[in-house]
Coordinates of C-alpha atoms and ligand atoms in Angstrom, one line a residue:
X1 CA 123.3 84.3 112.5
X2 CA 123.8 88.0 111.5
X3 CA 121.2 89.2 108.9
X4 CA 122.2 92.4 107.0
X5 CA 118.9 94.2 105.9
X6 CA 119.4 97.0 103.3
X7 CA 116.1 99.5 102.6
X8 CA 115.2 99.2 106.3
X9 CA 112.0 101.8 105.9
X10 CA 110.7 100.5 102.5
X11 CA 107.3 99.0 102.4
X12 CA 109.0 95.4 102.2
X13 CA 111.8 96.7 104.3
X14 CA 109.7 97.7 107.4
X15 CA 108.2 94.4 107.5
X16 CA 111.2 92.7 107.5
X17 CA 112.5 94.3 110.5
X18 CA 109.6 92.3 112.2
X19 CA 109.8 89.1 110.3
X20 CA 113.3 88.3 110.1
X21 CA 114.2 89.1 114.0
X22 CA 113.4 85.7 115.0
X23 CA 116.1 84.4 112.7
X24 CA 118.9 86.2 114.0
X25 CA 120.9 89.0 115.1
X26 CA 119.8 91.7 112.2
X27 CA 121.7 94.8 111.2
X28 CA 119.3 96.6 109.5
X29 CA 120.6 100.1 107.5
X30 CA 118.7 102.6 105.6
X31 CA 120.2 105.0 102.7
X32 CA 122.2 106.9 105.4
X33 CA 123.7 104.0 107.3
X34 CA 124.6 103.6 110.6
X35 CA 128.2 104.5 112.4
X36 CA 130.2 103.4 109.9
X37 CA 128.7 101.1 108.1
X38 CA 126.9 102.5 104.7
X39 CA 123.7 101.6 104.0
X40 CA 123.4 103.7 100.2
X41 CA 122.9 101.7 97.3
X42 CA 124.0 104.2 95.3
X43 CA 127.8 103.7 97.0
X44 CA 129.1 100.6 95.3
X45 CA 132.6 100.4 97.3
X46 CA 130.7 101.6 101.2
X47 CA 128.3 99.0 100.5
X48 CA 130.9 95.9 99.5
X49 CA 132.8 97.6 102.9
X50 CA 129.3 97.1 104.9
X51 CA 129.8 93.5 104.0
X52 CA 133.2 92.9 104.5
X53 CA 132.3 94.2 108.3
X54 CA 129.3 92.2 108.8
X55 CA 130.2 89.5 107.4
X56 CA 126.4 88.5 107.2
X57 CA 125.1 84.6 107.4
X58 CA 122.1 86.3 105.0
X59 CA 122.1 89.2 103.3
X60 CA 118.3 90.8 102.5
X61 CA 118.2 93.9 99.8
X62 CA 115.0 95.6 100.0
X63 CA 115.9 98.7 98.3
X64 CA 115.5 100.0 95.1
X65 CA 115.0 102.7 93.2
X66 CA 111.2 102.2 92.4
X67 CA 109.9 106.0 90.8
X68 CA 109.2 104.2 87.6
X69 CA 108.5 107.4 86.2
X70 CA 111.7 109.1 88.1
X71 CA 113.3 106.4 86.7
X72 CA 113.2 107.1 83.1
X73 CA 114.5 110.6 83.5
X74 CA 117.5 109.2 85.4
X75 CA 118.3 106.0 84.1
X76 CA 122.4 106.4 85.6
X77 CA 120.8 106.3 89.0
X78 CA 118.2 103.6 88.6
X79 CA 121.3 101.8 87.1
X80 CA 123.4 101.7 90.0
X81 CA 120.6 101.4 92.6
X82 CA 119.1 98.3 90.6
X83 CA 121.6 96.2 88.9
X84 CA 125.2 97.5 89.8
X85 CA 124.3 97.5 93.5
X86 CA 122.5 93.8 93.4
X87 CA 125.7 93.1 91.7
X88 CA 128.3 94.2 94.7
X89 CA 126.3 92.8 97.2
X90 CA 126.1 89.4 95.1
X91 CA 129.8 89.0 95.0
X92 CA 130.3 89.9 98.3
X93 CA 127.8 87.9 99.4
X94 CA 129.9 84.9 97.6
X95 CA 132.9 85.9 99.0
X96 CA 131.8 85.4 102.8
X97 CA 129.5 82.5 101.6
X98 CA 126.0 84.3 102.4
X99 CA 122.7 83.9 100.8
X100 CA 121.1 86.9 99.5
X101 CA 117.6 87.6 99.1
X102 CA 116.8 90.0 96.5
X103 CA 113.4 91.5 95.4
X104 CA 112.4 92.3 91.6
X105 CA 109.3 92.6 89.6
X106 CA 106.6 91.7 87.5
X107 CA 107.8 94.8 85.0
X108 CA 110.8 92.7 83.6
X109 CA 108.1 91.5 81.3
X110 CA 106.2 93.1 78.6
X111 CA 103.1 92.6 79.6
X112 CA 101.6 90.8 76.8
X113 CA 99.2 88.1 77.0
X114 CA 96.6 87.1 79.5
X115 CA 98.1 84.2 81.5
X116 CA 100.5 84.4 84.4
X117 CA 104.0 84.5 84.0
X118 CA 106.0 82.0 85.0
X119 CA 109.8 82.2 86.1
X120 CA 111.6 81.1 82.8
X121 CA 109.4 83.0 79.8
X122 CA 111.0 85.6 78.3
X123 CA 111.7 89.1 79.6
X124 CA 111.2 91.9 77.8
X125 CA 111.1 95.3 79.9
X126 CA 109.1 98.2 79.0
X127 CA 110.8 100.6 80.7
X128 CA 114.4 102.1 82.6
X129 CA 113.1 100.4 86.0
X130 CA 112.1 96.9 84.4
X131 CA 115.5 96.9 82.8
X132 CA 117.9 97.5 85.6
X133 CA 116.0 95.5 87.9
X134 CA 116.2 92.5 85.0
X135 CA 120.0 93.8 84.9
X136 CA 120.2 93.2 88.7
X137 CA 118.3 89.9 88.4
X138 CA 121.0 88.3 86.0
X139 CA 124.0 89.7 87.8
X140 CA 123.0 87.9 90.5
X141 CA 122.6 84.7 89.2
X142 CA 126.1 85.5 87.4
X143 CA 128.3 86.4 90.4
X144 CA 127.4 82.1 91.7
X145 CA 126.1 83.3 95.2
X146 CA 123.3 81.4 96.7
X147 CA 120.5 83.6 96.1
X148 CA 116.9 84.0 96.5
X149 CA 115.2 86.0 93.7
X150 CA 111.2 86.9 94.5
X151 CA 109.8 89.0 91.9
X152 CA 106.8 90.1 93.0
X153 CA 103.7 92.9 91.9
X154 CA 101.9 95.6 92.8
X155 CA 103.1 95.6 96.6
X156 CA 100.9 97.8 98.9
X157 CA 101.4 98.6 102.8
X158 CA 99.6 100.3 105.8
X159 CA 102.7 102.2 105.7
X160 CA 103.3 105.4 103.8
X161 CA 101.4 105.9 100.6
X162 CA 99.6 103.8 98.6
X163 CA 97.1 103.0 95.7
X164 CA 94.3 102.2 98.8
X165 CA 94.7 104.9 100.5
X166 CA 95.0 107.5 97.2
X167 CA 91.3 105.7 96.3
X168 CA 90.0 106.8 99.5
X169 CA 91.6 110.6 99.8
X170 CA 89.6 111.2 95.9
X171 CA 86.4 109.4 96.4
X172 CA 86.0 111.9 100.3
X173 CA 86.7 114.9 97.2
X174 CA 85.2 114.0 94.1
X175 CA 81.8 112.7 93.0
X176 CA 83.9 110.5 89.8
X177 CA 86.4 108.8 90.2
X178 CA 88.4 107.7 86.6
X179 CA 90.4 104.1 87.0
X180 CA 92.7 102.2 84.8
X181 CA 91.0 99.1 83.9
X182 CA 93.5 97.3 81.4
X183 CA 96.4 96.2 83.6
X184 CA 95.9 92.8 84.9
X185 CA 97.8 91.7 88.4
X186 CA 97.5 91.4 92.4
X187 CA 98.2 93.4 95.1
X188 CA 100.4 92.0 97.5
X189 CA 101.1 93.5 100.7
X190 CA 104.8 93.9 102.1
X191 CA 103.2 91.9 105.4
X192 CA 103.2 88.4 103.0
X193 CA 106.4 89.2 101.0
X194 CA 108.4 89.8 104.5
X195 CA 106.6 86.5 106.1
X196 CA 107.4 84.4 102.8
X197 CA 111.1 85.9 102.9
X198 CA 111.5 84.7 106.1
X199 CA 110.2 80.8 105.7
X200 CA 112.2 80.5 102.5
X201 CA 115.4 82.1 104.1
X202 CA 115.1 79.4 106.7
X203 CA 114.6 76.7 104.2
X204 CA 117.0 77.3 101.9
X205 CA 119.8 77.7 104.9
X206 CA 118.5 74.3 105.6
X207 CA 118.5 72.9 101.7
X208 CA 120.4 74.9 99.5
X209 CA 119.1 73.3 96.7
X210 CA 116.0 75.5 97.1
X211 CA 117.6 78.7 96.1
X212 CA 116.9 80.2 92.5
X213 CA 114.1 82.6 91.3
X214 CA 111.0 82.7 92.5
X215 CA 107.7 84.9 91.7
X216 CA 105.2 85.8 94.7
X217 CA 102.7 87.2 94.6
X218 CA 98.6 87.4 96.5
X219 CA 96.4 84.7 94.7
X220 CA 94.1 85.9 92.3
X221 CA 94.1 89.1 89.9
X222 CA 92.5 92.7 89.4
X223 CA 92.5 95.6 87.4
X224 CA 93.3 99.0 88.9
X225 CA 89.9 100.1 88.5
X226 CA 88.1 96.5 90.3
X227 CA 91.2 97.3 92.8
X228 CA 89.5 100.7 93.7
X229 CA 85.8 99.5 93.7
X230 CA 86.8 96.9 95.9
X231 CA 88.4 99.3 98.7
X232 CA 85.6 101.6 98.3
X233 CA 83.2 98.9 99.3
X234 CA 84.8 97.4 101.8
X235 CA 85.5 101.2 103.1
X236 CA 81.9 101.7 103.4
X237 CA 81.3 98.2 104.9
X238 CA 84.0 98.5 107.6
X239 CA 82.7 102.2 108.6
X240 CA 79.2 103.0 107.2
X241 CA 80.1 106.6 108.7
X242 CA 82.7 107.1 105.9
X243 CA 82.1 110.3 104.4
X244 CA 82.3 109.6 100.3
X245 CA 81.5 111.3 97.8
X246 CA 82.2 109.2 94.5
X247 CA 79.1 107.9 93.9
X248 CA 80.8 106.8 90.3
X249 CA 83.9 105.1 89.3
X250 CA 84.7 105.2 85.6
X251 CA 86.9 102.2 83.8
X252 CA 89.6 103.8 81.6
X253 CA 92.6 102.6 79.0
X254 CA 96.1 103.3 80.6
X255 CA 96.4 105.6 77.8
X256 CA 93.9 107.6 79.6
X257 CA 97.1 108.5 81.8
X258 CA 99.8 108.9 80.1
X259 CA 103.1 108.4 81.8
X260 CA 106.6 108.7 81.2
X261 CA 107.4 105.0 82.1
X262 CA 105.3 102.2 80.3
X263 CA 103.3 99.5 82.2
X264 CA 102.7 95.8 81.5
X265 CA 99.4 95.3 80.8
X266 CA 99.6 91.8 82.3
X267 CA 101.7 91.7 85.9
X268 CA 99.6 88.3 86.4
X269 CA 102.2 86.5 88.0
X270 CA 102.4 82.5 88.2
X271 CA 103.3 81.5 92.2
X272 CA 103.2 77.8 91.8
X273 CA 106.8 77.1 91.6
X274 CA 107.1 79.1 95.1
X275 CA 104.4 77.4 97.0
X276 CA 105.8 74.2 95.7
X277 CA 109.1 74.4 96.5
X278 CA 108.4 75.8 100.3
X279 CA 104.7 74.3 101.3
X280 CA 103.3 78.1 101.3
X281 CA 99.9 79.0 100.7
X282 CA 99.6 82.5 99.1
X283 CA 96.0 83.9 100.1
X284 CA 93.6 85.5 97.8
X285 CA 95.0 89.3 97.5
X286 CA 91.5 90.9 99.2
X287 CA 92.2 89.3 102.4
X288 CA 95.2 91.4 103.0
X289 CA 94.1 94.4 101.5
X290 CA 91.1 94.2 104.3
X291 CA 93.1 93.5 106.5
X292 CA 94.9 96.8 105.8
X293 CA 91.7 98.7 105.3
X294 CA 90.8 97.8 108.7
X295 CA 94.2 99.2 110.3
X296 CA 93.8 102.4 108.3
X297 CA 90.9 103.7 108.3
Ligands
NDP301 P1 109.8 101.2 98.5 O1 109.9 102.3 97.5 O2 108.7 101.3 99.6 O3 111.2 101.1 99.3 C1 112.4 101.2 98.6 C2 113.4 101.6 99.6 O4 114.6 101.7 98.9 C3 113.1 102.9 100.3 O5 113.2 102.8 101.7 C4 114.2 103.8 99.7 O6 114.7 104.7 100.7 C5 115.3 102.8 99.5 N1 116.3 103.4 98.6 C6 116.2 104.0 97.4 N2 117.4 104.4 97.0 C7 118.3 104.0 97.9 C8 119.7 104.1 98.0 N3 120.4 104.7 97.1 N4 120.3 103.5 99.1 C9 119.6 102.9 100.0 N5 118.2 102.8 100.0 C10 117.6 103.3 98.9 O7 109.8 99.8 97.8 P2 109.1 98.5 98.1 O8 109.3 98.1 99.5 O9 107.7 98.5 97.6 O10 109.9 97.5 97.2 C11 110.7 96.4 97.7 C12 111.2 95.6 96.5 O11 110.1 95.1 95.8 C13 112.1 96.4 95.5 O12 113.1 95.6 95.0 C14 111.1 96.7 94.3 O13 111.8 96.9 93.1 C15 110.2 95.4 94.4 N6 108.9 95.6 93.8 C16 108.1 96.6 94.3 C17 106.8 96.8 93.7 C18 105.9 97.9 94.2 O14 104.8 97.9 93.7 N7 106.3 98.8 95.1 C19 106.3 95.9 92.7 C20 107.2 94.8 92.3 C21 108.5 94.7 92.9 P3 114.1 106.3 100.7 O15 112.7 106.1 101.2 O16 115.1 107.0 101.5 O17 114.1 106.7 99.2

């Protein structure tokens, strides 16, 4: 089976490298490709000639264009990245018959309310990113491939940067540290996402009837500012050498950072239909952000 991964070195991406090569044969491309097969989003006809050449079993987009805040200042770009180029690779992945696994997010909602979303309420973006991404969503599901949608929140990696790791770099500088405390959700690290993509992928080449939108995400839910309290602890636990200096963390409204991009209040995101539908268990979101603490620090 020949897998086509796009966004190779993304958080998600990266773990997919590991978790999909037991399925198959996988030609995974980043933004600058690879001989002559384009890996850029952003090149609508290179990318619908990647797939004619591959002609991939599965086809797996883990890139995006995810600077919210880039985003609104270049809402063209996120256009293409997000929705036009979900689009190409939707109808090409009908054309050869592939399924395609696609990623999108908890910001195609508005963030109101205080339950978890489930996969049919109504969207309502708040921003350029959580409108193309919707935009990609629906041209999926349009174009009639067989498709696996996973929206998922808050993703985090040992990889690269992330909110963890940002927690720990301020609390070695500063005595107070100032976190927002009114955005509900769960981290989820790209580890689960790529391990889930894989057992669906596999069930759904098996039953068909499985494919459709999905949201997944950690169990449980946090704010920003429990988020960082958390990894501070366990920080201190894990190596009592730590040298930090924040002996104070302050909760704050988002509108204590104001940013170009708005952000759903509540990401919470409901998983049920997911584990369901593929006998998964999604873990409480602090066991894998241990688990990442321990490989970082
Ligand atoms: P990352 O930002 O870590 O990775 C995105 C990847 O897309 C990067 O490798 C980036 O490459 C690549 N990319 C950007 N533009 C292009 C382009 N024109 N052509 C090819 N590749 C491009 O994202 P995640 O791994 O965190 O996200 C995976 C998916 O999950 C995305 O669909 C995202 O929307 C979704 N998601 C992410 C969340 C998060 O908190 N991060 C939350 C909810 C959903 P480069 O490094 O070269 O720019």
């Amino acid at each position: 089976m020949n897998i086509l991964l796009l966004g190779k070195n993304g958080q998600v991406g990266w773990e997919l490298q590991r978790s999909l090569a037991p399925l198959g044969r996988v030609i995974a491309l980043d933004r600058r490709g690879e001989g002559s097969l384009c890996g850029d989003l952003a090149d609508l006809d290179g990318l619908a000639a990647t797939v004619r050449a591959v002609q991939p079993q599965v086809i797996v987009n883990a890139a995006a264009h995810t600077a919210v805040d880039r985003a609104q200042a270049e809402p063209e770009l996120a256009e293409r990245i997000n929705a036009q180029a979900p689009a190409v690779l939707a109808r090409a992945a009908a054309a050869c018959g592939a399924l395609l696994l696609h990623y999108s997010t908890d910001y195609v909602f508005d963030g109101s309310g205080q339950t978890p979303w489930q996969e049919g309420d109504a969207t309502g973006p708040l921003s350029v990113y959580g409108r193309t991404k919707l935009a990609g969503e629906q041209a999926i599901v349009q174009s009639g491939c067989v498709h696996l949608i996973l929206r998922t929140s808050w993703v985090y990696a040992a990889r690269g940067a992330n909110f963890a790791k940002t927690m720990l770099r301020l609390a070695a500088e500063r005595e107070r540290l100032t976190v927002i405390d009114d955005q509900w959700g769960a981290p989820t690290g790209a580890e689960l996402i790529a391990d889930v993509s894989a057992h669906a992928i596999a069930q759904v080449r098996a039953e068909p009837a499985k494919a459709g939108l999905y949201h997944l995400a950690a169990a449980g839910e946090t704010t920003w500012f429990s988020y960082a309290n958390h990894v501070l602890a366990q920080a201190r636990q894990a190596q009592p050498a730590i040298e930090l200096k924040a002996t104070e963390v302050v909760p704050v409204a988002s509108s204590h950072f104001p940013t170009p991009a708005r952000r759903p209040h509540n990401s919470r995101l409901d998983t049920r239909k997911l584990q369901a539908a593929f006998g998964l268990v999604l873990p409480p979101w602090q066991a894998g952000v241990n688990r990442m603490l321990l490989e970082i620090l």
